[in-house]
XYZ file of N, CA and C in Angstrom:
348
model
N -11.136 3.065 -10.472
C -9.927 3.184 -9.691
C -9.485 4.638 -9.609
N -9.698 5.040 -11.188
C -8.760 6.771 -10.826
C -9.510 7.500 -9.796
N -10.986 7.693 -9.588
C -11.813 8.450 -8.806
C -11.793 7.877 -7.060
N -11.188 6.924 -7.412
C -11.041 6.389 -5.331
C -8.630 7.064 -5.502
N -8.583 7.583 -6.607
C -7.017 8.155 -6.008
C -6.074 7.543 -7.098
N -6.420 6.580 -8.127
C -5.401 5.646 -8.419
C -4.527 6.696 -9.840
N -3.548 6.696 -10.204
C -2.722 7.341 -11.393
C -3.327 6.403 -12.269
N -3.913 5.795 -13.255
C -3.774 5.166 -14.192
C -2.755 5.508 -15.461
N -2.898 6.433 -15.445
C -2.829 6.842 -16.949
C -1.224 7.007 -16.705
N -0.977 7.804 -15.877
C 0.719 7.672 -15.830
C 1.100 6.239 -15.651
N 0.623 5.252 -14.680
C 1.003 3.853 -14.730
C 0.963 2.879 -16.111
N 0.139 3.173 -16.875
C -0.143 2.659 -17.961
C 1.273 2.955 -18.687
N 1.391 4.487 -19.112
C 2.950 4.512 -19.894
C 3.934 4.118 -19.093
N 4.005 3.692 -18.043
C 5.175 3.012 -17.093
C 5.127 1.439 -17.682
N 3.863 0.885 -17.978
C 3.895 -0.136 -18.658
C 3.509 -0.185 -20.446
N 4.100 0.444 -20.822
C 4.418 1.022 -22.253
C 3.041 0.900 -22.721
N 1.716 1.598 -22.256
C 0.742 1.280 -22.874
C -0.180 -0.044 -22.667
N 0.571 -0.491 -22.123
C -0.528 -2.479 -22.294
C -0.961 -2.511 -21.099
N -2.325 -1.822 -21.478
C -3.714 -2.258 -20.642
C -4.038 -3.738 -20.119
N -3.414 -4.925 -20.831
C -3.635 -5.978 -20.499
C -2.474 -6.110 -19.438
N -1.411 -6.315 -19.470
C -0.258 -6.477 -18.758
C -0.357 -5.578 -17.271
N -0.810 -4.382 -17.653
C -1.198 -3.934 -15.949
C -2.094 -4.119 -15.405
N -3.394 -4.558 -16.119
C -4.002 -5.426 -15.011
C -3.682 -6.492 -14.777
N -2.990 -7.623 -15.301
C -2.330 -8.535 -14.579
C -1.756 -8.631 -13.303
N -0.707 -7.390 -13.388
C 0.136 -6.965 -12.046
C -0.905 -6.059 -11.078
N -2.427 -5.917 -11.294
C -3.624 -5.735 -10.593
C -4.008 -6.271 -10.156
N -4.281 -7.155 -10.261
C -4.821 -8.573 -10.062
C -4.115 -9.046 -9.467
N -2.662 -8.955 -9.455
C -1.519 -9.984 -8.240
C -1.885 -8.901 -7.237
N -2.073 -7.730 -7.003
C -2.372 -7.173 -5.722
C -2.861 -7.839 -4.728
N -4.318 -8.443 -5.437
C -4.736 -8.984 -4.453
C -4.090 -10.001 -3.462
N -3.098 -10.549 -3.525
C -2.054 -11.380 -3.087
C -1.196 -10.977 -2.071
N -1.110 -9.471 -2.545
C 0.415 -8.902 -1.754
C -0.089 -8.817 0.112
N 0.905 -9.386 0.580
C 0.853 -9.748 2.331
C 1.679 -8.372 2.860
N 1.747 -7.422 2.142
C 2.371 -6.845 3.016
C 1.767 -6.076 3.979
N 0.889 -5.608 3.843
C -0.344 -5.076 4.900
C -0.428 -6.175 6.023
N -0.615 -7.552 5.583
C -1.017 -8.234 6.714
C 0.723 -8.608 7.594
N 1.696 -8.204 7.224
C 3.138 -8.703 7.172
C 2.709 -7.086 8.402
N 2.483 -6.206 7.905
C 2.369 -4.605 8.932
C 1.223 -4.947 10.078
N 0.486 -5.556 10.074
C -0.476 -5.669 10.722
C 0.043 -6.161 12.054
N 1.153 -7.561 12.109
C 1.420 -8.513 12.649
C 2.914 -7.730 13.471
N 3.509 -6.592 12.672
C 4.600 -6.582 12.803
C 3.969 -5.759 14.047
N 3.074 -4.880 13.973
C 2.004 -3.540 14.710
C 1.765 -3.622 15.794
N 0.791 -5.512 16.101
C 0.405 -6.040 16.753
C 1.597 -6.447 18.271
N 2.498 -6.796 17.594
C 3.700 -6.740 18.286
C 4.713 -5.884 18.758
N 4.284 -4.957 18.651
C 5.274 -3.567 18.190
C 6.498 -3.519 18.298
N 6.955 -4.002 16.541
C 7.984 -3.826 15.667
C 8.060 -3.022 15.007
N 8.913 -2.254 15.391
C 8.204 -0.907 14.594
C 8.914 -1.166 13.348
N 10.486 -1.777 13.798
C 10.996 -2.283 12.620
C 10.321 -2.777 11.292
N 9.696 -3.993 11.935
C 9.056 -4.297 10.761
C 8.104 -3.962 10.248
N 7.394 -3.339 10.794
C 6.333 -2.088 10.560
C 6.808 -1.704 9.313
N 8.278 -0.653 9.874
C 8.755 -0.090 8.617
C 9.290 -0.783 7.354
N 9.971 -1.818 7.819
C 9.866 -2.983 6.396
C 8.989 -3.557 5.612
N 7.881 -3.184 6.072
C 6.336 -3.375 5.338
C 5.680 -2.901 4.763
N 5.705 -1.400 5.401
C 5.103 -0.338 4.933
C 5.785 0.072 3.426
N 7.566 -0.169 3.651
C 8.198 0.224 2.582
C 8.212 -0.824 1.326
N 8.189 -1.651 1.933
C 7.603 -2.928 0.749
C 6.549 -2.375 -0.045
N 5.182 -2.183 0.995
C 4.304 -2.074 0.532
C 3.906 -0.324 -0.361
N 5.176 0.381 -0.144
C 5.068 1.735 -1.005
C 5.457 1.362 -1.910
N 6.553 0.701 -2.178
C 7.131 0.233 -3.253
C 6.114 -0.566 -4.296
N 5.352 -1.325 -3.845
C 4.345 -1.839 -4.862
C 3.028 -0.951 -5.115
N 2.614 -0.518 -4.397
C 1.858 0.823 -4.382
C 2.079 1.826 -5.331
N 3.364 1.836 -5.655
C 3.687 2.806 -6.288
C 4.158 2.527 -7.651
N 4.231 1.621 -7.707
C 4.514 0.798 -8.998
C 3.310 0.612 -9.666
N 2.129 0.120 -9.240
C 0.926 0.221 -9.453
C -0.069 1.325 -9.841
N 0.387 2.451 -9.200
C -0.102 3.773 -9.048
C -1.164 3.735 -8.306
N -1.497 2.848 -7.117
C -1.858 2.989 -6.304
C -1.806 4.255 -5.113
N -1.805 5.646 -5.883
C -1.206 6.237 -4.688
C -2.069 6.531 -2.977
N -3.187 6.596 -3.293
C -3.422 6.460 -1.385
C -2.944 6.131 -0.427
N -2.751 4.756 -1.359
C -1.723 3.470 -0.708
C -0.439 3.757 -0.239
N 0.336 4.255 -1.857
C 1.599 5.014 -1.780
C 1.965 6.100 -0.366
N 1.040 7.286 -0.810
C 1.012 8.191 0.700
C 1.530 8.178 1.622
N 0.197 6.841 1.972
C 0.129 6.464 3.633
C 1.406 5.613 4.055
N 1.722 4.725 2.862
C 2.805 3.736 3.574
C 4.240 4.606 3.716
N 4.270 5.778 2.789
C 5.076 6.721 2.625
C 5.175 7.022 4.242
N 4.289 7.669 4.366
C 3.554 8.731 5.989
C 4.625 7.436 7.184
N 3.993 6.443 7.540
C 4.294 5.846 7.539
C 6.335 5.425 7.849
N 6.593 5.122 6.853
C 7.614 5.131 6.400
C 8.685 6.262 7.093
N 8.179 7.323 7.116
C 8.681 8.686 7.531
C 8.623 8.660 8.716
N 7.786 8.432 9.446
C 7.480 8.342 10.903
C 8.616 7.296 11.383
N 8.692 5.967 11.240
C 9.336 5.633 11.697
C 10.967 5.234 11.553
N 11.101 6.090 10.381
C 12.712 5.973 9.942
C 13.553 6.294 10.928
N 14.458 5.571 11.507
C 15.900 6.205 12.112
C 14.858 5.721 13.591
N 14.088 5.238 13.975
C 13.440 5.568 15.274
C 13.312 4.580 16.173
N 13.750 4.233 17.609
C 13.513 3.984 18.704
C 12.268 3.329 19.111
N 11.636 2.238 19.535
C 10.725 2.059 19.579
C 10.005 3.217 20.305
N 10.684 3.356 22.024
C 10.200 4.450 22.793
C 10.116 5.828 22.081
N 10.838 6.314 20.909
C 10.633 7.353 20.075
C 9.285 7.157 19.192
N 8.690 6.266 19.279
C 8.120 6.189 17.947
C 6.047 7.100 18.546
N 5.941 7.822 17.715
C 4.684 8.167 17.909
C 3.322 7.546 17.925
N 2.992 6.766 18.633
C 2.299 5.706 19.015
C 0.544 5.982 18.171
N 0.062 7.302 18.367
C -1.043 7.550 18.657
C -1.407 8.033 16.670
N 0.022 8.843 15.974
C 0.025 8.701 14.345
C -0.037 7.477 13.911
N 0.906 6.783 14.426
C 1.123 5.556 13.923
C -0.212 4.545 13.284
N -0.625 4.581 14.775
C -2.536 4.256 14.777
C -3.304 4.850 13.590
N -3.119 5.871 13.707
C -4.086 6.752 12.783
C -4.064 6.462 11.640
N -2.681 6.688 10.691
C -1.882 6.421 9.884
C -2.693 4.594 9.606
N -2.295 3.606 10.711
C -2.593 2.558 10.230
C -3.648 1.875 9.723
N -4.661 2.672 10.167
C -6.404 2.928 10.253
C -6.387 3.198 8.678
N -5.621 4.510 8.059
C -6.083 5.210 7.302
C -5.463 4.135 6.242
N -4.524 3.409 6.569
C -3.576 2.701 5.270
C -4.621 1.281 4.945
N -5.069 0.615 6.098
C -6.171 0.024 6.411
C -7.468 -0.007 5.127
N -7.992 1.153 5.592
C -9.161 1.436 4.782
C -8.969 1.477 3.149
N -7.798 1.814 2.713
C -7.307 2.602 1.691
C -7.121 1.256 0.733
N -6.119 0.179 1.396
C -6.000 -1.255 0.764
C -7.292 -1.875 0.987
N -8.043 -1.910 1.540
C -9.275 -2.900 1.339
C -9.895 -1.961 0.649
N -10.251 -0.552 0.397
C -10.906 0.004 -0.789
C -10.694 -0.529 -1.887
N -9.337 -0.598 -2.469
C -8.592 -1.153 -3.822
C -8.868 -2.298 -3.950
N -8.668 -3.006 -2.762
C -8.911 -4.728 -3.117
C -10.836 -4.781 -3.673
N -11.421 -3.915 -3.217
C -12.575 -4.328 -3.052
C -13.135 -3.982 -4.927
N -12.265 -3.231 -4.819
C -12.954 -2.697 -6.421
C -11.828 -3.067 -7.312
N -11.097 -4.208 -7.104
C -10.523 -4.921 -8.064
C -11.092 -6.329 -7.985
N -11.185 -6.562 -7.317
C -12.229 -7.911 -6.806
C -13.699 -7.651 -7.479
N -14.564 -6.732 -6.828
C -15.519 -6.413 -7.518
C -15.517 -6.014 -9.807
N -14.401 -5.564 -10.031
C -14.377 -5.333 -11.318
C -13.569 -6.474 -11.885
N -13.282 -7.276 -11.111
C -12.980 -8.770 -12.019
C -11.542 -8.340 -12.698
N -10.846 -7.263 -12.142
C -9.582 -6.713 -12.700
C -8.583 -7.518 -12.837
């Protein structure tokens, strides 16, 4: 995980040390809808909920020490705060969503794969 971006080691003392207990809350990752909750909101363009997703999904990202994840939903996040649909930068947004995309199915794949 640390070499694809992840903090471990600071997340670990966020969970006082117990290696067992944070992979638990690793393992519920695989669960979290908020990507697919952004996907749907995207598809439709909400940007609203876009941004209610993305920020969901920093929020657990970041709790995790997921940061790639963190970043992008951050990036994200920033882009569309305070914003207009017709304001909203259509062509980052994309990019951004691509990149947030790749970043959560990386993690899933090598928590899935490591039986985390």
């Amino acid at each position: 995980m640390e070499e694809n971006g992840a903090d471990v080691d600071t997340t670990l003392k966020r969970f006082l040390g117990k290696e067992e207990l944070y992979l638990r809350f690793i393992k519920k990752f695989q669960d979290d809808k908020n990507l697919e909750g952004l996907l749907e909101h995207y598809a439709n363009k909400d940007y609203e909920g876009v941004f209610e997703s993305a920020h969901s999904l920093k929020g657990v990202a970041g709790n995790l020490g997921l940061n790639p994840i963190y970043n992008i939903s951050a990036q994200i996040c920033d882009l569309l705060r305070g914003k207009q649909a017709s304001d909203v930068d259509t062509a980052k947004l994309e990019e951004l969503k691509g990149q947030l995309e790749e970043a959560y199915h990386r993690f899933l794949n090598i928590i899935g794969e490591n039986q985390l």
